[in-house]
């Protein structure tokens, strides 16, 4: 991204993004000079690195902490823009891209939204998502289009990026708190929220007890609660799920907007073009955020009802005699959110197709097996079908025997029916063979299951052609 107002100098930590005159900061963590030479070849005018480089032709400055140097360079330019914009920090473990899009559309009325992921740099993220440049580039893209209220996601589990704790948040939304947050004993969340003043507000999911306890310890900060329980200031009633999700947005207790105006109790019907309780929570948070920033409720309603859920966000890919839903899951919290969303659906029998190719860690598979087993019993699942999705990517191998033994032990002890297939295609074929009228099949996994909907429709066409 650019670091001066003239636009003649830029800074990046990606050697491929270097353009003539830019500054390159080496975050590679490697003693290999390949990336440094690549940055120089692309025209870097200055290179910061923690390693000794003896080549006199390279414009290198040795530093102790390249990440701090990158932050300092970016902050020199970003500081004024950051302080001019109103920043909304969105905290939580599950995918927050939908709530980001809803809020941006409500507040800035943009046709296309940009998801700013400030701290989305956990071990399961792609290389692109681990690049700190992405955050600042997205921020500046929005700021330069005239957006003065900018929501951004913040992953509190990454303890090495506390630079963002210095950001002056105008508002915070605490959507949910996942299991990995326990490792930090909620200290990360408190670090960010303590920067809020009494003039700011926290819009908080009141159904999450752990997040509630954290906020209760922060004295002097106003909390506007939302959720499905009666104690929340904002809740949903008359929930009806079919092709879409219909509910009444209810303000049960009045709250103040950012400008000090009072929102009195009222109720308004909403038709949400999405399924799943997590999307219902997203809508509650986004609508409340819009009201907090003084937007008209009729405009908010029109915006929310026009939003379309991105692909693989609890997406219904077939709805006929039976129903098939495809959902992206990259963490245990994503799986838990998906299972929770299934509770409000009506179905006969439930078939689960679950990817088990994401992690080689035995503890992860143990936690996943226990989570699957618990929810399968709650949801009265007919069969759990596990798959390594070896046909979903070139580098995906079969499930290791040690991991398979974990799933066998957990499922057999509870009497849960399950099967395992190396190939996703075979798993889908098995699931479809078990489907009957009014049944529900849900496919859960990350990138390796991006082709699942195509496999399903291809197999469905084959079956239909044989029948007819």
mmCIF file of C-alpha atoms in Angstrom, residues 385-389 419-424 426-427 430:
data_model
loop_
_atom_site.group_PDB
_atom_site.id
_atom_site.type_symbol
_atom_site.label_atom_id
_atom_site.label_comp_id
_atom_site.label_asym_id
_atom_site.label_seq_id
_atom_site.Cartn_x
_atom_site.Cartn_y
_atom_site.Cartn_z
ATOM 1 C CA UNK A 385 -20.334 -39.929 6.440
ATOM 2 C CA UNK A 386 -16.667 -38.972 6.776
ATOM 3 C CA UNK A 387 -14.449 -38.289 3.771
ATOM 4 C CA UNK A 388 -10.841 -37.291 3.144
ATOM 5 C CA UNK A 389 -11.889 -35.519 -0.081
ATOM 6 C CA UNK A 419 -18.953 -44.528 7.199
ATOM 7 C CA UNK A 420 -15.658 -43.342 5.754
ATOM 8 C CA UNK A 421 -14.679 -42.788 2.114
ATOM 9 C CA UNK A 422 -11.392 -41.636 0.638
ATOM 10 C CA UNK A 423 -13.245 -39.779 -2.137
ATOM 11 C CA UNK A 424 -15.817 -37.036 -1.721
ATOM 12 C CA UNK A 426 -18.255 -41.714 -3.075
ATOM 13 C CA UNK A 427 -19.367 -40.015 0.138
ATOM 14 C CA UNK A 430 -23.631 -42.858 -0.338
#
